Amino acid sequence: MAGRNHLYIPGPTNTPDSILQAMHVSMEDHRSPIFPELVKPVLADLKKIFQTETGTAFAFPATGTAGWEIGITNTLSPGDKVLSYRFGQFSHLWIDLAKRLGLDVEYTEVPWGEGVPLDHLEERLKQDSAHEIKALLICHNETATGVTSDLAGVRKALDAANHPAMFYVDGVSSIASLDFRMDEWGIDVAVSGSQKGFMMPAGLALVAFSEKALAARESAKCTRGFLDIKDHLNANPGGYFPYTPSTPMLYGLRESLRLLLDEGLNNVFARHQRLAEGVRQAVAAWGLTLCAKEPKWYSNSVSAVVVPEDINAQDVISTAFNKYNLSLGGGLSEVAGKVFRIGHLGDLNELSLVSAIAGVEMAMLDNGIKIEAGSGVAAACEYWRKTA
Ligand SMILES: *Cc1c(COP(=O)(O)O)cnc(C)c1O
């Protein structure tokens, strides 16, 4: 098919040309005396994206899923109690992984379309006067439903209960797109991946540990081999890795960090907020709703759009791909067939999103969804024109 594929899944996201070019390098000696000139600034700048000064950042050759495991196995022991909430496919998978690693996972089912219920959390923490709960596993941005939870609120609940549990966050689809303040919010383990807000191929698990999390390593008894941070703690300060790193990915990461920091994190967050709001204006103009039930849950990196009951969202996604070369995200698990997702994170601007909104309109009309042609495009454009 002529023309570029329009990639609007919530990850992998579009990779800027400068990152692609930065990755186009000859192989080199990763034990050379000049290699640390690449590695040290990259790991230092990575901390800025997590908004941590006291934490330590790691880059593992893996994906976000491994980041969950890195966080757990380096800080906890089998049988440790952790608290979580299940409100989408990603929170579900993290809970499942924690169980497989032998943790005692206490989790509460939350309707898909909502996020962490802060009152419930605070109450549960207050009940736990013996401090049996060792950690919270919180999915910041549930990519399956387009729901963002309030991490500052989670910290407040911990403080209100005066509870010492460690605070772990899945920030795979939020970090580098949505505001994420590791130090300020007292986050102990932050997990991300390269293919979402970082605008790179999949292949790096980007993780940060607080001082408290690093100290917890001493007594953590979960089995760990390749994912032990100890080997990184030994090698990284000198500017090296404990094994062969993917040098193209490190060059790509360096360029990704340069782009993000040059734009300025607050500008990156504001751009995501404004672009996301344009998409929401389009959804409203179509007369449709989001899976996220209330504005307080709206995600600025992905919108899950609910289709009318007599329509299979998968048909809209197929038409978009086959007829218009537009890739949308599907509904996962409980919301399969009920929603399609528009990823709006990473390397985007108004006009790139117009192509996604226009393609969605055509695919919906083709599948018998009664919307007014052009209504979503008009609503988004008007919003962006007035807020530029
Ligand atoms: C994409 C995603 C993951 C999984 O990351 P992989 O890189 O695919 O392993 C985990 N959590 C969230 C919230 C995600 O969006």
Tab-separated table of C-alpha atoms and ligand atoms in Angstrom:
chain	number	residue	atom	x	y	z
A	1	MET	CA	0.000	0.000	0.000
A	2	ALA	CA	1.351	3.418	-0.929
A	3	GLY	CA	2.042	5.996	1.767
A	4	ARG	CA	3.027	5.400	5.331
A	5	ASN	CA	1.138	3.264	7.757
A	6	HIS	CA	-0.553	5.491	10.322
A	7	LEU	CA	0.429	4.008	13.634
A	8	TYR	CA	-1.966	4.918	16.459
A	9	ILE	CA	-1.714	1.950	18.761
A	10	PRO	CA	-0.554	2.887	22.254
A	11	GLY	CA	2.812	1.246	21.677
A	12	PRO	CA	5.047	0.819	19.873
A	13	THR	CA	4.617	4.458	18.954
A	14	ASN	CA	6.006	6.451	16.045
A	15	THR	CA	9.783	6.773	16.134
A	16	PRO	CA	11.169	10.196	15.152
A	17	ASP	CA	13.560	10.143	12.208
A	18	SER	CA	16.359	11.488	14.382
A	19	ILE	CA	16.075	8.464	16.675
A	20	LEU	CA	16.059	6.071	13.716
A	21	GLN	CA	19.152	7.787	12.371
A	22	ALA	CA	20.860	7.777	15.754
A	23	MET	CA	20.378	4.016	15.904
A	24	HIS	CA	21.947	3.464	12.510
A	25	VAL	CA	25.469	2.840	13.755
A	26	SER	CA	28.269	0.394	13.185
A	27	MET	CA	28.905	-1.998	16.029
A	28	GLU	CA	31.593	-1.040	18.481
A	29	ASP	CA	33.557	-2.335	21.431
A	30	HIS	CA	31.365	-2.043	24.509
A	31	ARG	CA	34.437	-2.436	26.771
A	32	SER	CA	36.399	0.358	25.130
A	33	PRO	CA	37.733	3.224	27.249
A	34	ILE	CA	35.384	5.686	25.501
A	35	PHE	CA	32.174	3.659	25.886
A	36	PRO	CA	31.354	5.258	29.261
A	37	GLU	CA	31.054	8.610	27.449
A	38	LEU	CA	27.866	7.189	25.952
A	39	VAL	CA	26.550	5.291	28.962
A	40	LYS	CA	27.077	7.643	31.896
A	41	PRO	CA	25.149	10.659	30.528
A	42	VAL	CA	22.353	8.398	29.266
A	43	LEU	CA	21.786	6.865	32.701
A	44	ALA	CA	22.016	10.309	34.333
A	45	ASP	CA	19.515	11.846	31.909
A	46	LEU	CA	17.187	8.873	32.286
A	47	LYS	CA	16.793	9.815	35.956
A	48	LYS	CA	15.483	13.222	34.880
A	49	ILE	CA	12.622	11.554	33.019
A	50	PHE	CA	11.632	9.701	36.188
A	51	GLN	CA	12.015	13.040	38.012
A	52	THR	CA	14.326	11.532	40.576
A	53	GLU	CA	17.593	12.782	41.982
A	54	THR	CA	17.990	10.278	44.785
A	55	GLY	CA	16.962	7.198	42.771
A	56	THR	CA	19.030	4.960	40.518
A	57	ALA	CA	18.002	4.249	36.931
A	58	PHE	CA	18.653	1.009	35.042
A	59	ALA	CA	18.324	0.002	31.399
A	60	PHE	CA	17.846	-3.738	30.882
A	61	PRO	CA	17.706	-5.392	27.460
A	62	ALA	CA	14.095	-6.446	27.934
A	63	THR	CA	10.564	-5.002	27.906
A	64	GLY	CA	8.228	-3.427	30.429
A	65	THR	CA	7.026	-6.840	31.568
A	66	ALA	CA	10.548	-7.697	32.722
A	67	GLY	CA	10.571	-4.347	34.523
A	68	TRP	CA	7.744	-5.624	36.744
A	69	GLU	CA	9.854	-8.676	37.558
A	70	ILE	CA	13.017	-6.633	38.145
A	71	GLY	CA	11.126	-4.509	40.668
A	72	ILE	CA	9.615	-7.441	42.528
A	73	THR	CA	12.464	-9.940	42.632
A	74	ASN	CA	15.093	-7.418	43.705
A	75	THR	CA	13.100	-6.111	46.648
A	76	LEU	CA	10.727	-8.807	47.965
A	77	SER	CA	10.650	-12.395	49.202
A	78	PRO	CA	8.246	-15.230	48.371
A	79	GLY	CA	5.200	-15.016	50.615
A	80	ASP	CA	5.425	-11.255	51.059
A	81	LYS	CA	2.046	-9.588	50.978
A	82	VAL	CA	1.482	-6.939	48.322
A	83	LEU	CA	-1.652	-4.924	47.607
A	84	SER	CA	-2.998	-4.140	44.155
A	85	TYR	CA	-6.088	-3.189	42.137
A	86	ARG	CA	-7.255	-4.885	38.958
A	87	PHE	CA	-8.977	-2.623	36.437
A	88	GLY	CA	-7.590	-3.619	33.032
A	89	GLN	CA	-5.372	-6.044	31.180
A	90	PHE	CA	-2.073	-4.562	32.334
A	91	SER	CA	-2.928	-4.335	36.009
A	92	HIS	CA	-4.211	-7.911	35.590
A	93	LEU	CA	-0.942	-9.142	34.075
A	94	TRP	CA	1.220	-7.537	36.758
A	95	ILE	CA	-0.873	-9.166	39.491
A	96	ASP	CA	-0.568	-12.489	37.660
A	97	LEU	CA	3.209	-12.145	37.410
A	98	ALA	CA	3.488	-11.276	41.104
A	99	LYS	CA	1.564	-14.443	41.964
A	100	ARG	CA	3.805	-16.542	39.725
A	101	LEU	CA	6.804	-15.148	41.576
A	102	GLY	CA	5.337	-16.432	44.829
A	103	LEU	CA	4.024	-13.244	46.382
A	104	ASP	CA	0.840	-13.167	48.437
A	105	VAL	CA	-1.145	-10.760	46.269
A	106	GLU	CA	-4.202	-9.148	47.811
A	107	TYR	CA	-6.105	-7.357	45.084
A	108	THR	CA	-9.462	-5.699	44.660
A	109	GLU	CA	-11.540	-5.826	41.496
A	110	VAL	CA	-12.386	-2.362	40.224
A	111	PRO	CA	-14.776	-1.821	37.282
A	112	TRP	CA	-12.839	-1.422	34.030
A	113	GLY	CA	-13.029	2.290	33.259
A	114	GLU	CA	-12.060	3.365	36.774
A	115	GLY	CA	-8.703	3.508	38.524
A	116	VAL	CA	-7.294	3.182	42.036
A	117	PRO	CA	-10.051	3.879	44.616
A	118	LEU	CA	-8.153	6.081	47.052
A	119	ASP	CA	-10.645	5.885	49.932
A	120	HIS	CA	-10.575	2.101	49.825
A	121	LEU	CA	-6.787	2.131	49.719
A	122	GLU	CA	-6.430	4.458	52.691
A	123	GLU	CA	-8.885	2.438	54.732
A	124	ARG	CA	-7.139	-0.858	53.939
A	125	LEU	CA	-3.746	0.592	54.839
A	126	LYS	CA	-5.104	1.919	58.139
A	127	GLN	CA	-6.500	-1.535	58.968
A	128	ASP	CA	-3.085	-3.085	58.451
A	129	SER	CA	-1.669	-1.930	61.750
A	130	ALA	CA	0.789	-4.841	61.797
A	131	HIS	CA	2.218	-3.588	58.503
A	132	GLU	CA	1.922	-6.946	56.781
A	133	ILE	CA	1.560	-5.231	53.414
A	134	LYS	CA	5.081	-4.851	52.077
A	135	ALA	CA	4.341	-3.068	48.814
A	136	LEU	CA	1.671	-1.540	46.592
A	137	LEU	CA	1.616	-2.475	42.898
A	138	ILE	CA	-0.066	0.394	41.087
A	139	CYS	CA	-0.637	0.699	37.354
A	140	HIS	CA	-0.397	4.446	36.691
A	141	ASN	CA	-1.914	4.465	33.214
A	142	GLU	CA	-4.072	1.437	32.386
A	143	THR	CA	-3.431	1.225	28.657
A	144	ALA	CA	-6.288	-1.215	28.088
A	145	THR	CA	-8.989	1.206	29.232
A	146	GLY	CA	-7.363	4.645	28.939
A	147	VAL	CA	-7.513	5.284	32.682
A	148	THR	CA	-4.942	7.245	34.666
A	149	SER	CA	-4.800	6.885	38.439
A	150	ASP	CA	-3.779	9.594	40.883
A	151	LEU	CA	-0.303	8.704	42.158
A	152	ALA	CA	-0.050	11.777	44.385
A	153	GLY	CA	-3.288	10.531	45.944
A	154	VAL	CA	-1.777	7.092	46.537
A	155	ARG	CA	1.155	8.725	48.339
A	156	LYS	CA	-1.306	10.753	50.440
A	157	ALA	CA	-3.149	7.561	51.394
A	158	LEU	CA	0.130	5.924	52.471
A	159	ASP	CA	1.050	8.985	54.521
A	160	ALA	CA	-2.433	9.350	56.024
A	161	ALA	CA	-2.208	5.731	57.194
A	162	ASN	CA	1.387	6.258	58.239
A	163	HIS	CA	2.135	3.006	56.431
A	164	PRO	CA	5.707	2.055	55.465
A	165	ALA	CA	4.783	-0.103	52.424
A	166	MET	CA	6.924	0.456	49.369
A	167	PHE	CA	5.219	2.042	46.378
A	168	TYR	CA	5.747	0.370	42.967
A	169	VAL	CA	4.405	1.917	39.797
A	170	ASP	CA	3.894	0.569	36.302
A	171	GLY	CA	4.567	3.681	34.257
A	172	VAL	CA	5.070	1.915	30.937
A	173	SER	CA	2.485	4.050	29.084
A	174	SER	CA	2.800	7.161	31.246
A	175	ILE	CA	6.463	7.917	31.909
A	176	ALA	CA	7.778	10.439	29.334
A	177	SER	CA	4.201	11.361	28.352
A	178	LEU	CA	2.331	12.103	31.588
A	179	ASP	CA	3.608	13.867	34.670
A	180	PHE	CA	5.486	11.374	36.825
A	181	ARG	CA	7.365	12.554	39.915
A	182	MET	CA	9.272	9.720	41.489
A	183	ASP	CA	10.888	11.671	44.325
A	184	GLU	CA	8.000	13.988	45.118
A	185	TRP	CA	5.462	11.147	45.229
A	186	GLY	CA	7.785	8.847	47.158
A	187	ILE	CA	7.763	6.110	44.529
A	188	ASP	CA	10.151	3.239	45.283
A	189	VAL	CA	10.142	1.303	42.030
A	190	ALA	CA	9.188	2.873	38.699
A	191	VAL	CA	8.907	0.724	35.582
A	192	SER	CA	8.841	1.795	31.959
A	193	GLY	CA	9.742	0.527	28.509
A	194	SER	CA	11.319	2.005	25.408
A	195	GLN	CA	8.441	1.705	22.906
A	196	LYS	CA	5.843	4.098	24.294
A	197	GLY	CA	6.617	7.596	25.553
A	198	PHE	CA	10.302	7.080	24.748
A	199	MET	CA	9.370	6.675	21.051
A	200	MET	CA	11.818	3.827	20.417
A	201	PRO	CA	11.568	0.198	19.380
A	202	ALA	CA	10.663	-2.248	22.125
A	203	GLY	CA	13.757	-3.731	23.742
A	204	LEU	CA	14.654	-1.758	26.845
A	205	ALA	CA	13.116	-2.133	30.288
A	206	LEU	CA	13.751	1.252	31.896
A	207	VAL	CA	13.492	1.029	35.653
A	208	ALA	CA	14.296	3.261	38.611
A	209	PHE	CA	14.779	2.281	42.259
A	210	SER	CA	14.589	4.583	45.286
A	211	GLU	CA	17.240	4.330	48.011
A	212	LYS	CA	14.715	2.428	50.105
A	213	ALA	CA	14.154	-0.084	47.291
A	214	LEU	CA	17.903	-0.518	46.818
A	215	ALA	CA	18.280	-1.197	50.534
A	216	ALA	CA	15.434	-3.750	50.414
A	217	ARG	CA	17.580	-5.781	48.020
A	218	GLU	CA	19.790	-6.884	50.907
A	219	SER	CA	17.033	-8.975	52.465
A	220	ALA	CA	14.967	-9.824	49.359
A	221	LYS	CA	14.887	-13.588	48.823
A	222	CYS	CA	13.121	-13.895	45.475
A	223	THR	CA	15.247	-15.905	43.048
A	224	ARG	CA	16.948	-13.689	40.529
A	225	GLY	CA	19.619	-14.319	37.962
A	226	PHE	CA	19.795	-12.283	34.793
A	227	LEU	CA	17.459	-9.654	36.239
A	228	ASP	CA	19.522	-9.044	39.391
A	229	ILE	CA	20.287	-5.329	39.611
A	230	LYS	CA	23.451	-6.138	41.556
A	231	ASP	CA	25.419	-6.717	38.355
A	232	HIS	CA	24.248	-3.374	36.977
A	233	LEU	CA	25.076	-1.648	40.261
A	234	ASN	CA	28.617	-2.974	39.859
A	235	ALA	CA	29.079	-2.108	36.183
A	236	ASN	CA	26.954	1.003	35.502
A	237	PRO	CA	28.809	3.552	37.662
A	238	GLY	CA	31.922	2.970	35.534
A	239	GLY	CA	29.864	3.386	32.354
A	240	TYR	CA	29.586	-0.299	31.432
A	241	PHE	CA	27.074	-3.138	31.419
A	242	PRO	CA	27.442	-6.595	32.958
A	243	TYR	CA	26.912	-8.147	29.512
A	244	THR	CA	26.752	-7.011	25.888
A	245	PRO	CA	24.395	-4.051	25.612
A	246	SER	CA	22.491	-3.246	22.431
A	247	THR	CA	24.529	-0.238	21.371
A	248	PRO	CA	21.991	0.946	18.745
A	249	MET	CA	19.332	1.037	21.465
A	250	LEU	CA	21.628	3.098	23.705
A	251	TYR	CA	22.255	5.600	20.904
A	252	GLY	CA	18.520	5.692	20.267
A	253	LEU	CA	17.867	6.272	23.957
A	254	ARG	CA	20.382	9.090	24.014
A	255	GLU	CA	18.533	10.810	21.171
A	256	SER	CA	15.141	10.119	22.773
A	257	LEU	CA	16.296	11.730	26.011
A	258	ARG	CA	17.717	14.686	24.098
A	259	LEU	CA	14.385	15.246	22.335
A	260	LEU	CA	12.367	14.976	25.551
A	261	LEU	CA	14.661	17.204	27.603
A	262	ASP	CA	15.051	19.783	24.812
A	263	GLU	CA	11.283	20.108	24.526
A	264	GLY	CA	11.109	20.224	28.328
A	265	LEU	CA	9.138	17.689	30.355
A	266	ASN	CA	6.396	20.147	31.258
A	267	ASN	CA	5.940	20.996	27.578
A	268	VAL	CA	5.831	17.295	26.719
A	269	PHE	CA	3.089	16.769	29.320
A	270	ALA	CA	1.148	19.845	28.143
A	271	ARG	CA	1.352	18.695	24.521
A	272	HIS	CA	-0.014	15.271	25.440
A	273	GLN	CA	-2.796	16.877	27.467
A	274	ARG	CA	-3.825	19.176	24.641
A	275	LEU	CA	-3.665	16.538	21.900
A	276	ALA	CA	-5.625	14.101	24.061
A	277	GLU	CA	-8.295	16.705	24.725
A	278	GLY	CA	-8.715	17.180	20.967
A	279	VAL	CA	-9.325	13.446	20.596
A	280	ARG	CA	-11.876	13.592	23.418
A	281	GLN	CA	-13.653	16.477	21.695
A	282	ALA	CA	-13.871	14.318	18.569
A	283	VAL	CA	-15.319	11.379	20.517
A	284	ALA	CA	-17.938	13.667	22.060
A	285	ALA	CA	-18.840	15.084	18.636
A	286	TRP	CA	-19.427	11.544	17.372
A	287	GLY	CA	-21.854	11.033	20.237
A	288	LEU	CA	-19.725	8.209	21.624
A	289	THR	CA	-18.187	7.723	25.055
A	290	LEU	CA	-14.868	6.663	26.475
A	291	CYS	CA	-14.277	3.542	28.502
A	292	ALA	CA	-12.886	5.860	31.221
A	293	LYS	CA	-16.000	6.641	33.219
A	294	GLU	CA	-15.241	10.106	34.538
A	295	PRO	CA	-12.986	12.984	33.493
A	296	LYS	CA	-10.767	12.378	36.521
A	297	TRP	CA	-9.733	9.052	34.962
A	298	TYR	CA	-9.109	10.343	31.423
A	299	SER	CA	-5.716	9.328	30.083
A	300	ASN	CA	-3.668	11.769	28.063
A	301	SER	CA	-1.776	8.973	26.312
A	302	VAL	CA	-4.550	6.643	25.108
A	303	SER	CA	-8.318	6.827	24.586
A	304	ALA	CA	-10.458	3.680	24.543
A	305	VAL	CA	-13.625	4.506	22.584
A	306	VAL	CA	-16.768	2.468	23.278
A	307	VAL	CA	-18.694	1.444	20.143
A	308	PRO	CA	-22.519	1.021	20.028
A	309	GLU	CA	-23.665	-2.337	21.395
A	310	ASP	CA	-24.634	-3.823	18.017
A	311	ILE	CA	-21.167	-3.155	16.583
A	312	ASN	CA	-17.996	-5.208	16.973
A	313	ALA	CA	-15.103	-2.807	17.545
A	314	GLN	CA	-12.804	-5.357	15.935
A	315	ASP	CA	-14.537	-4.707	12.578
A	316	VAL	CA	-13.733	-1.004	12.833
A	317	ILE	CA	-10.105	-1.860	13.575
A	318	SER	CA	-9.925	-4.282	10.624
A	319	THR	CA	-11.434	-1.775	8.200
A	320	ALA	CA	-9.090	0.936	9.450
A	321	PHE	CA	-6.097	-1.302	8.818
A	322	ASN	CA	-7.101	-2.979	5.585
A	323	LYS	CA	-8.731	-0.052	3.830
A	324	TYR	CA	-7.005	3.019	5.254
A	325	ASN	CA	-3.607	1.795	6.441
A	326	LEU	CA	-4.420	2.985	9.960
A	327	SER	CA	-3.429	0.902	12.978
A	328	LEU	CA	-5.667	1.244	16.035
A	329	GLY	CA	-5.473	-0.615	19.331
A	330	GLY	CA	-7.971	-3.394	19.999
A	331	GLY	CA	-10.003	-4.115	23.086
A	332	LEU	CA	-8.266	-6.565	25.391
A	333	SER	CA	-9.898	-9.280	27.483
A	334	GLU	CA	-13.072	-7.946	29.173
A	335	VAL	CA	-13.459	-5.087	26.699
A	336	ALA	CA	-12.628	-7.100	23.545
A	337	GLY	CA	-14.987	-6.095	20.729
A	338	LYS	CA	-16.404	-3.278	22.826
A	339	VAL	CA	-13.704	-0.649	22.395
A	340	PHE	CA	-11.044	0.434	19.982
A	341	ARG	CA	-8.120	2.451	21.235
A	342	ILE	CA	-6.422	5.500	19.792
A	343	GLY	CA	-2.881	5.814	21.094
A	344	HIS	CA	-1.892	9.477	21.323
A	345	LEU	CA	1.508	9.411	22.909
A	346	GLY	CA	5.018	10.018	21.726
A	347	ASP	CA	6.023	11.794	18.542
A	348	LEU	CA	2.742	13.499	17.578
A	349	ASN	CA	1.228	16.799	16.607
A	350	GLU	CA	-2.220	18.084	15.685
A	351	LEU	CA	-2.125	17.128	12.023
A	352	SER	CA	-0.807	13.645	12.593
A	353	LEU	CA	-3.749	13.053	14.933
A	354	VAL	CA	-6.172	14.493	12.364
A	355	SER	CA	-5.240	11.584	10.105
A	356	ALA	CA	-6.114	9.135	12.869
A	357	ILE	CA	-9.427	10.823	13.657
A	358	ALA	CA	-10.383	11.021	9.960
A	359	GLY	CA	-9.488	7.363	9.435
A	360	VAL	CA	-11.520	6.362	12.482
A	361	GLU	CA	-14.513	8.266	11.093
A	362	MET	CA	-14.301	6.502	7.734
A	363	ALA	CA	-13.913	3.076	9.339
A	364	MET	CA	-16.839	3.702	11.691
A	365	LEU	CA	-19.099	4.896	8.849
A	366	ASP	CA	-18.097	1.861	6.779
A	367	ASN	CA	-19.254	-0.348	9.637
A	368	GLY	CA	-22.623	1.316	10.070
A	369	ILE	CA	-21.895	3.487	13.095
A	370	LYS	CA	-24.137	6.509	12.749
A	371	ILE	CA	-21.889	9.496	13.142
A	372	GLU	CA	-21.796	12.689	11.166
A	373	ALA	CA	-18.933	12.581	8.676
A	374	GLY	CA	-16.296	15.131	9.566
A	375	SER	CA	-17.766	15.948	12.970
A	376	GLY	CA	-14.863	14.579	14.976
A	377	VAL	CA	-12.236	16.155	12.760
A	378	ALA	CA	-14.020	19.511	13.009
A	379	ALA	CA	-14.341	19.348	16.788
A	380	ALA	CA	-10.683	18.412	17.297
A	381	CYS	CA	-9.452	21.081	14.870
A	382	GLU	CA	-11.561	23.764	16.481
A	383	TYR	CA	-10.253	22.843	19.904
A	384	TRP	CA	-6.634	22.872	18.756
A	385	ARG	CA	-7.054	26.081	16.773
A	386	LYS	CA	-8.410	27.887	19.813
A	387	THR	CA	-5.895	26.528	22.295
A	388	ALA	CA	-2.730	26.793	20.182
B	1	LIG	C1	2.774	-1.903	27.222
B	1	LIG	C2	2.526	-2.026	28.671
B	1	LIG	C3	3.125	-3.024	29.440
B	1	LIG	C4	3.912	-4.150	28.840
B	1	LIG	O1	5.095	-3.732	28.348
B	1	LIG	P1	5.938	-4.672	27.350
B	1	LIG	O2	7.027	-3.732	26.938
B	1	LIG	O3	5.012	-5.055	26.255
B	1	LIG	O4	6.424	-5.814	28.124
B	1	LIG	C5	2.919	-3.011	30.792
B	1	LIG	N1	2.158	-2.086	31.371
B	1	LIG	C6	1.545	-1.123	30.671
B	1	LIG	C7	0.704	-0.131	31.389
B	1	LIG	C8	1.715	-1.061	29.298
B	1	LIG	O5	1.101	-0.105	28.599
